[in-house]
Structures are given as C-alpha cells and as structure tokens.
mmCIF file of C-alpha atoms in Angstrom:
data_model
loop_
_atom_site.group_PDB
_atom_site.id
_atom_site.type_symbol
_atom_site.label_atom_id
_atom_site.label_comp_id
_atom_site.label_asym_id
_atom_site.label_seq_id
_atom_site.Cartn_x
_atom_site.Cartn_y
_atom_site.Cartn_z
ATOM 1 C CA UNK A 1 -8.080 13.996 12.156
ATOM 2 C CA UNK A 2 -5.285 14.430 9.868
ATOM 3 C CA UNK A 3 -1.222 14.634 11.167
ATOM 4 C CA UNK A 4 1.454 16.330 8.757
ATOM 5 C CA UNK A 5 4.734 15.382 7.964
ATOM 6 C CA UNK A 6 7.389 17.234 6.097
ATOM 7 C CA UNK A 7 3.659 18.334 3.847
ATOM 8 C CA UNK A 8 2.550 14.549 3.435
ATOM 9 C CA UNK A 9 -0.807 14.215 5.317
ATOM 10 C CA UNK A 10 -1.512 11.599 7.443
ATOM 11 C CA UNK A 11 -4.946 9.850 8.771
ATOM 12 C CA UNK A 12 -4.775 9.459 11.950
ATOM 13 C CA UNK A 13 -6.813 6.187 12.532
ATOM 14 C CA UNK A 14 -6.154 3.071 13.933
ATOM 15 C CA UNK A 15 -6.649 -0.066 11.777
ATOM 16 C CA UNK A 16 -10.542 -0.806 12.617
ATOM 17 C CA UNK A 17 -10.990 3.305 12.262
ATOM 18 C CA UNK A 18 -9.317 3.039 8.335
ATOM 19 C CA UNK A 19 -11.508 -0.229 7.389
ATOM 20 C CA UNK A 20 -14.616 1.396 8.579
ATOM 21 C CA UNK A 21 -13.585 4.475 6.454
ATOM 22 C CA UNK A 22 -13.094 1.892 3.088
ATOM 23 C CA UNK A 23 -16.137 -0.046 3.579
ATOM 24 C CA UNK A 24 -18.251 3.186 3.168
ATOM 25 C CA UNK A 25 -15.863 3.761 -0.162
ATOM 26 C CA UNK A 26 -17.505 1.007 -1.885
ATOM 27 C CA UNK A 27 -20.563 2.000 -1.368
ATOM 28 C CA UNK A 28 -19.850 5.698 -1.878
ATOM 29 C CA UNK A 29 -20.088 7.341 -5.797
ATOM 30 C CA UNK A 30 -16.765 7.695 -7.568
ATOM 31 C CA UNK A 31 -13.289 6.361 -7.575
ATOM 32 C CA UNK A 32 -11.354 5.913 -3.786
ATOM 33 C CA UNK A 33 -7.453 5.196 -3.506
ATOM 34 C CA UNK A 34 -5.471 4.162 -0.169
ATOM 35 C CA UNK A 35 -2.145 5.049 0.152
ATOM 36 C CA UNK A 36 -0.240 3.093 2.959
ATOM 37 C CA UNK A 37 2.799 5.641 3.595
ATOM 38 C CA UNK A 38 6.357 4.210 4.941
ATOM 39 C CA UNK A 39 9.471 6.056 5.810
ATOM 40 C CA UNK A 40 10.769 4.934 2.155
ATOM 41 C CA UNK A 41 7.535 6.896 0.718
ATOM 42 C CA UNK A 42 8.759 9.962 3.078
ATOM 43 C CA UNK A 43 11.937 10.132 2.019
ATOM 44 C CA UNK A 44 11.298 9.770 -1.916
ATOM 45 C CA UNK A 45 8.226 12.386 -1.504
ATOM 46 C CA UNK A 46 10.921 14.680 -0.510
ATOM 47 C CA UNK A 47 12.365 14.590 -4.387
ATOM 48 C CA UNK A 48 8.982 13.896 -6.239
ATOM 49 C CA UNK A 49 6.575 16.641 -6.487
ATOM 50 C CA UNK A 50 4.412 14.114 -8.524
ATOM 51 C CA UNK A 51 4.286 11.469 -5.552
ATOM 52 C CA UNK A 52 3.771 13.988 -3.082
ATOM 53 C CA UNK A 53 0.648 15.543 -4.827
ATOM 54 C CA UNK A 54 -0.597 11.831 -5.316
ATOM 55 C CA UNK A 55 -0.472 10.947 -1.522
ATOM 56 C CA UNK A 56 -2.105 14.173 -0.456
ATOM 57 C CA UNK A 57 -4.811 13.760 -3.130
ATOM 58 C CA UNK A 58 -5.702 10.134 -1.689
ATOM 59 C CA UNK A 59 -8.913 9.486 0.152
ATOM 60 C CA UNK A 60 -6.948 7.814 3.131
ATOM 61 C CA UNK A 61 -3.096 7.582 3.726
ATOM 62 C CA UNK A 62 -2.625 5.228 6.919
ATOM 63 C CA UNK A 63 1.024 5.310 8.548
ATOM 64 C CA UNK A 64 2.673 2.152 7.519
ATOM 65 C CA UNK A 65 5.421 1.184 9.912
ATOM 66 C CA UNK A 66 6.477 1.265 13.308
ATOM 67 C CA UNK A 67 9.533 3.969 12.283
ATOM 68 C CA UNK A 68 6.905 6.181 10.728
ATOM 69 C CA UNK A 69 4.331 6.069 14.117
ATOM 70 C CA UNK A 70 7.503 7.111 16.279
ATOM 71 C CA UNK A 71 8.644 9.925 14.486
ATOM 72 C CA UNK A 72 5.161 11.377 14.143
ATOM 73 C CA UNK A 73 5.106 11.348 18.105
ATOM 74 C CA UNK A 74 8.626 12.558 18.168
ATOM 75 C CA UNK A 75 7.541 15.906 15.652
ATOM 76 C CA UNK A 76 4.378 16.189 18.605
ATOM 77 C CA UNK A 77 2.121 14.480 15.665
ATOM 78 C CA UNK A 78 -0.929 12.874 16.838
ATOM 79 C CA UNK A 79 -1.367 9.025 15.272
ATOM 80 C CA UNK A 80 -3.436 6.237 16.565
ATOM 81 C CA UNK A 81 -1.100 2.920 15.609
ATOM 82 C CA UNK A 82 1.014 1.773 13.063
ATOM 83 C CA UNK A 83 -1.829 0.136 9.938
ATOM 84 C CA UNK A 84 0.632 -2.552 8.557
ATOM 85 C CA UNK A 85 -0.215 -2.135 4.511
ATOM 86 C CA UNK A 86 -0.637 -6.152 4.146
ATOM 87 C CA UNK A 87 -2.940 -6.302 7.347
ATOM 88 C CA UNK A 88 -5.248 -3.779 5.896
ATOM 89 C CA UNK A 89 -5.374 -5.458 2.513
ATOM 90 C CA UNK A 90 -5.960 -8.992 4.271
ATOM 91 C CA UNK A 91 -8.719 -6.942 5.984
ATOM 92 C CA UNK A 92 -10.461 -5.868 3.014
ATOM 93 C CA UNK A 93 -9.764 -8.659 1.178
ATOM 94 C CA UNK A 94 -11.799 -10.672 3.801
ATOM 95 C CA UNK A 95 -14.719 -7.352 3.341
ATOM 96 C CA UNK A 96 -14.856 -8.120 -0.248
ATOM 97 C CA UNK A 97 -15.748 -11.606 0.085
ATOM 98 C CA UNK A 98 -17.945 -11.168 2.755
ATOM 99 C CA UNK A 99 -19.723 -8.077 0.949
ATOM 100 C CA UNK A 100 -19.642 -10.038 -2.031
ATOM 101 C CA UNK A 101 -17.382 -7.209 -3.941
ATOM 102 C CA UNK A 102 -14.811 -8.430 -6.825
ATOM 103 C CA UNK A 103 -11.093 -7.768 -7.005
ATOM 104 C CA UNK A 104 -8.524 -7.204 -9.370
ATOM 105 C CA UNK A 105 -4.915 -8.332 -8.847
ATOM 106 C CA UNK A 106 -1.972 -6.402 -10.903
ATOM 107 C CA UNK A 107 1.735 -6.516 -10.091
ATOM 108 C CA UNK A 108 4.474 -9.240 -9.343
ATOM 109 C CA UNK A 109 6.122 -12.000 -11.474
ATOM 110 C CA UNK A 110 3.626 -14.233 -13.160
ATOM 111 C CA UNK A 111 4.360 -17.389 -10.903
ATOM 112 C CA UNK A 112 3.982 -15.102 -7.702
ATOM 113 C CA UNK A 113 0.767 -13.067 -8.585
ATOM 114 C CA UNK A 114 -0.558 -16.578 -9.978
ATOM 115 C CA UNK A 115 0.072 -18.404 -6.545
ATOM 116 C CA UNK A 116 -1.521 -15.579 -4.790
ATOM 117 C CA UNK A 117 -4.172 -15.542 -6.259
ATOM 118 C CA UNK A 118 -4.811 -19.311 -5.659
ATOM 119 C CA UNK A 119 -3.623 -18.663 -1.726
ATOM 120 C CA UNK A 120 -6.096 -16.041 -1.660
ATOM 121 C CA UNK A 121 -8.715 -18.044 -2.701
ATOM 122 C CA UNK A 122 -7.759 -20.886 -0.161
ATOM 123 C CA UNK A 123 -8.001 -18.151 2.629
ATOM 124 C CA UNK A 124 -10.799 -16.776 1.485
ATOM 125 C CA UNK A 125 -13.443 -19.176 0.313
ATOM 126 C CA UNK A 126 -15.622 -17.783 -2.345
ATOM 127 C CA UNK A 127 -13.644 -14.289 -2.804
ATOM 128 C CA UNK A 128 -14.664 -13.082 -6.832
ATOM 129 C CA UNK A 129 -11.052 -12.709 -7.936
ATOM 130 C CA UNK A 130 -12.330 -11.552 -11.466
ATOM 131 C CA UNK A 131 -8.625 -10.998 -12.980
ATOM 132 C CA UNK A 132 -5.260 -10.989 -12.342
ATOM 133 C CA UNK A 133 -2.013 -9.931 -13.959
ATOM 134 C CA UNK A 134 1.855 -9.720 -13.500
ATOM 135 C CA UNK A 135 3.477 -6.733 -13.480
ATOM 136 C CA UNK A 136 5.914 -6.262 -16.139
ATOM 137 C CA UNK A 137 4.253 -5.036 -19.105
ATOM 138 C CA UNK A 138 5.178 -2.194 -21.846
ATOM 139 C CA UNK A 139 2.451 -0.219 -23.334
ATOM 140 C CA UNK A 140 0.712 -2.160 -25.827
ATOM 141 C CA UNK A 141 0.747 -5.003 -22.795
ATOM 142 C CA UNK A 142 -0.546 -1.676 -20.238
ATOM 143 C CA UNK A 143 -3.448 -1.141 -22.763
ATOM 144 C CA UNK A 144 -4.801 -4.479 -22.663
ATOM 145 C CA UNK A 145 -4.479 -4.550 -18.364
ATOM 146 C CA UNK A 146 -6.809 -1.312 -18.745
ATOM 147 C CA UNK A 147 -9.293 -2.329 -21.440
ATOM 148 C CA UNK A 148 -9.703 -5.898 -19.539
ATOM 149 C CA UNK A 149 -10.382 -3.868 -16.131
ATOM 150 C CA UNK A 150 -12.582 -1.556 -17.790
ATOM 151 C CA UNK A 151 -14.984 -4.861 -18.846
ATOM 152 C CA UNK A 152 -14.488 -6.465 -15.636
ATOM 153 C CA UNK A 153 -15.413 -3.443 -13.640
ATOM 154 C CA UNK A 154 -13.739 -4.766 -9.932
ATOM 155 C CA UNK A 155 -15.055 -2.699 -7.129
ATOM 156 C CA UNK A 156 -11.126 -3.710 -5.813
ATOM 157 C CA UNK A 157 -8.000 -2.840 -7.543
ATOM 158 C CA UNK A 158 -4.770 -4.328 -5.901
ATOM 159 C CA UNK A 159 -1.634 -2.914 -7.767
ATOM 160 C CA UNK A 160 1.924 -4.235 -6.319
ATOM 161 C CA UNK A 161 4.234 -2.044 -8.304
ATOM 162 C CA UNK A 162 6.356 -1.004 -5.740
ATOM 163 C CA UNK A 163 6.652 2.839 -4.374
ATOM 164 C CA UNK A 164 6.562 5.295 -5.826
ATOM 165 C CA UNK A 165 5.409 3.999 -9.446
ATOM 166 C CA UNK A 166 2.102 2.083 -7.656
ATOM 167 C CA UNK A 167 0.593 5.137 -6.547
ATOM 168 C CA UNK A 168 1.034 6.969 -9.288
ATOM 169 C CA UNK A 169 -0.191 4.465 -11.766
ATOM 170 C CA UNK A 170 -3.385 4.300 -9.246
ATOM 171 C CA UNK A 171 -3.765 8.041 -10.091
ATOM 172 C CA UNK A 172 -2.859 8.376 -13.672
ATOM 173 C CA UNK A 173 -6.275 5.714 -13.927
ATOM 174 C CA UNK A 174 -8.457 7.048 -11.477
ATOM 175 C CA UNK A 175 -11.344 6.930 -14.675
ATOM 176 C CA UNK A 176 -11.101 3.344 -14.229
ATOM 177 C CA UNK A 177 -14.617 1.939 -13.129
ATOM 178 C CA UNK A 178 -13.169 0.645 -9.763
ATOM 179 C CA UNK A 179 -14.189 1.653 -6.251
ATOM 180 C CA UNK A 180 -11.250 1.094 -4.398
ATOM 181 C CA UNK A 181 -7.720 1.057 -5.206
ATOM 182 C CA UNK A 182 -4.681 0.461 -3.311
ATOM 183 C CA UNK A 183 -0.465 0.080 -3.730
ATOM 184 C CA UNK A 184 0.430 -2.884 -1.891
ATOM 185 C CA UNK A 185 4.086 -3.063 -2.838
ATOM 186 C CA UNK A 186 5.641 -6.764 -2.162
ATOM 187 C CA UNK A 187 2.673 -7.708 -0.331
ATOM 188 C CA UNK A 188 2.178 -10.445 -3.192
ATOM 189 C CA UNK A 189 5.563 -12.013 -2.199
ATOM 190 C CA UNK A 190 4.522 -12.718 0.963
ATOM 191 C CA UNK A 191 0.655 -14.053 0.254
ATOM 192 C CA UNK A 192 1.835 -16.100 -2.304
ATOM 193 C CA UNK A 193 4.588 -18.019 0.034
ATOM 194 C CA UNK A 194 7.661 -16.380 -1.703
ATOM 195 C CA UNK A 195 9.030 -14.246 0.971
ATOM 196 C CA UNK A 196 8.242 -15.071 4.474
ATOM 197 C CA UNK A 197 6.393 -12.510 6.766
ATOM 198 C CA UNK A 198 9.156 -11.816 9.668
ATOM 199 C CA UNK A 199 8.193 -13.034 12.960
ATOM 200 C CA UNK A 200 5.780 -10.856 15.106
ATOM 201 C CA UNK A 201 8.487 -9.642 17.652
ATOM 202 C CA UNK A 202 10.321 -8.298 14.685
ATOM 203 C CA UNK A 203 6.811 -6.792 13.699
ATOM 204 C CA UNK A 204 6.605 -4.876 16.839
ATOM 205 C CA UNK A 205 9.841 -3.581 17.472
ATOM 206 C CA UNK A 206 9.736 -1.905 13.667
ATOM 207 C CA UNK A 207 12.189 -4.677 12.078
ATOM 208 C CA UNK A 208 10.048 -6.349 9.656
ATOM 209 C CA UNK A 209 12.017 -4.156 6.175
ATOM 210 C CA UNK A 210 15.328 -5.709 8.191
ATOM 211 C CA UNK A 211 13.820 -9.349 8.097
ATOM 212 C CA UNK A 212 12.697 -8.640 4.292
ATOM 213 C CA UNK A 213 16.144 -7.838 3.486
ATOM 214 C CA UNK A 214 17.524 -10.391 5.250
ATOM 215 C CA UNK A 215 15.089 -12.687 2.868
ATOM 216 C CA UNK A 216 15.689 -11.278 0.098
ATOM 217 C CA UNK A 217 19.219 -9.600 -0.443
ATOM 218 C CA UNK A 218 18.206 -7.755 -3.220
ATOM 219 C CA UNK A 219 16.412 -4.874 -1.412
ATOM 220 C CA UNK A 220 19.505 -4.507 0.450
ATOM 221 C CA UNK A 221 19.673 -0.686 -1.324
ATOM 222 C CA UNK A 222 16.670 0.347 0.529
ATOM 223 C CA UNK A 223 18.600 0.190 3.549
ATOM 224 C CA UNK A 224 19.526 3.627 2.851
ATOM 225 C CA UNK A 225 16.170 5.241 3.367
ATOM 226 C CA UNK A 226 15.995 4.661 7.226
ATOM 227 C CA UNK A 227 18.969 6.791 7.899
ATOM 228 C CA UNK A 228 17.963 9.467 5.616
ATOM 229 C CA UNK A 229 14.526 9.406 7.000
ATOM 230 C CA UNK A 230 15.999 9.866 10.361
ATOM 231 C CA UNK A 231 17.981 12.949 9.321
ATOM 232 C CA UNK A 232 14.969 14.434 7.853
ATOM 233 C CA UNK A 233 13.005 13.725 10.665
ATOM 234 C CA UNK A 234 16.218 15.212 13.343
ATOM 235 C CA UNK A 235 16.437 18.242 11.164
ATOM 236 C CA UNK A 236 13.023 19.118 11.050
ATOM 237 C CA UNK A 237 13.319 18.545 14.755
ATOM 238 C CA UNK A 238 16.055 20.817 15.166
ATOM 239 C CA UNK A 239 14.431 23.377 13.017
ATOM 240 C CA UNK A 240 17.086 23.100 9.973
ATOM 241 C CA UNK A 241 14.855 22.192 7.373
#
C-alpha cells in the first residue's frame, strides 16, 4: 500500500515489511533504488521537479523520521512506523553478508568512508566490501568511480551524497550493473565513529536531526526545514495549498 504526500509516494511498510521487499530486489532482473524520504526531502521536493520525479520513480521510498510518520497520520495517511535510513542499511548490510552479495561504498571524506569501511567489516565479519570511495570528485574523478563499478559489478551500491544530489546521482546511473542502490546521506559519519548516533530516547521522540546538530554545528541551516515542513503540512491541512 502506498500513502501520498504533497505528490511524493510513500510505502507504507514497517521495517521487516521494506527488507523483505529488498531481499527479493537482488534476486529480481534489473536495477532497484531505495529512497529513505525525511521532512528535509519533503520540503526540497516541493522546489525540484527533478527530485520529485526521482522519488516517485524508486522501487521503495520508506518514511524516514518520526516528524514525517506524524504528519502522514495527521493528513489521515496510512504508515506502518518510522524505517530509520541507517537501520535499514545496517539491515541489509548484515543481508549482504549473510547472502554472500558485494557492496560498494561512495560518499564522505576519505578518512570517514575509509574508517567505515573498516567498522563495517569489524561488524560484519566476512561482508565483500569490493570498493569504496570518498565523495568529492569532479568529472574526470566521477568517470573513474563509474568505470571501476562497472568492473566490480556490486549487487549493493551505498552513495552518501547528501539529499537531494544522492538520489539523483542513483538515477542519472541506473545502467550501472548494480542490484540495489540506496542514498544514505551522513550515515557514514556515524558508522565510521565521527558523529555519534543520539541516544534512543532522542530517537523516539523524533530528535535525533536536533542531536546531529548539536554534534555537528555545521548543519545548523537545516534547522529551517522543520518549520517549513510544518507549514506545508498545516496548509495542506487547512486546505490552502
């Protein structure tokens, strides 16, 4: 079943629902991407056509945050649970060494993406990390990513660009021989040690983007989407928009 917001869909599945979905992607023909939509995604959606299209051409969107799951119910939207992006890429992280499948990590400074991939492997003995790379390159750099996944061939692509750039990157390359791809945004941060993960109470009541900030000043900007996510979401309410 599928919710809508402001013309983003929406899975509605809870987290075991969306890894049951992913583990018959890799075994399924073709390219799959997962898309795991916050109220920051919302909000920019609202002013990129191209990021919009992207999210409702994805082959699962999952809602990621607590904000996100009460505003669905507030708009009379139907969704199972919050699917925290990092717990569903721990999740099939732990499915592709278990199933034996290989993964490819792209995004992040060098020293972070490097020390996740070594806490990775620590968490999960005998994962197939087949490649890794930061992600600041220019084109000539972007060519070389592309021809090195095209050898490699992961079935698991793990891009941490940040929103919205991730997900479209992810689509721009859907020809790559991967099975599944997904934007994990600053998810490497906190694997590789860099940036705490906030305290579970803080998980639950929807605070874990405060505790971020709070550990790392510099996304203090972002701040800005939860109120205009709120207004969208009051408006639509309200029937202004």
């Amino acid at each position: 079943m599928i919710s809508m917001m402001f013309g983003l869909k929406i899975d509605n599945v809870n987290r075991k629902e969306a890894l049951r979905y992913i583990e018959r992607f890799f075994v399924d023909d073709g390219f799959h991407y997962i898309v795991t939509l916050n109220p920051e995604g919302v909000v920019i959606a609202q002013r990129n056509r191209d990021f919009s299209s992207v999210i409702n051409s994805a082959d699962l969107v999952v809602a990621d945050g607590s904000w996100l799951v009460r505003a669905l119910r507030f708009l009379g939207e139907e969704i199972e649970e919050r699917v925290a992006g990092i717990d569903l890429l721990l999740d099939i992280l732990k499915l592709c060494r278990d199933r034996g499948f290989s993964v490819y990590l792209l995004g992040a400074r060098e020293e972070i993406i490097s020390s996740a991939k070594k806490r990775l492997e620590e968490m999960f003995p005998g994962i197939r990390i087949s490649g890794f790379h930061n992600g600041y390159f220019d084109t000539n750099e972007e060519k070389r990513i592309l021809d090195e996944i095209r050898l490699l061939k992961p079935d698991f692509l793990v891009v941490g660009l940040g929103m919205p750039r991730q997900e479209i990157w992810i689509n721009l390359h859907r020809d790559l021989p991967v099975k599944v791809a997904i934007g994990v945004g600053g998810s490497f941060d906190v694997i590789s040690g860099n940036i705490p993960r906030a305290p579970y109470w803080m998980q639950s009541i929807g605070l874990e983007w405060f505790y971020r900030v709070l550990k790392d000043p510099r996304r203090i900007r972002r701040l800005s989407f939860i109120p205009r996510f709120l207004l969208l979401v009051l408006k639509n309410k309200l029937g202004i928009v």
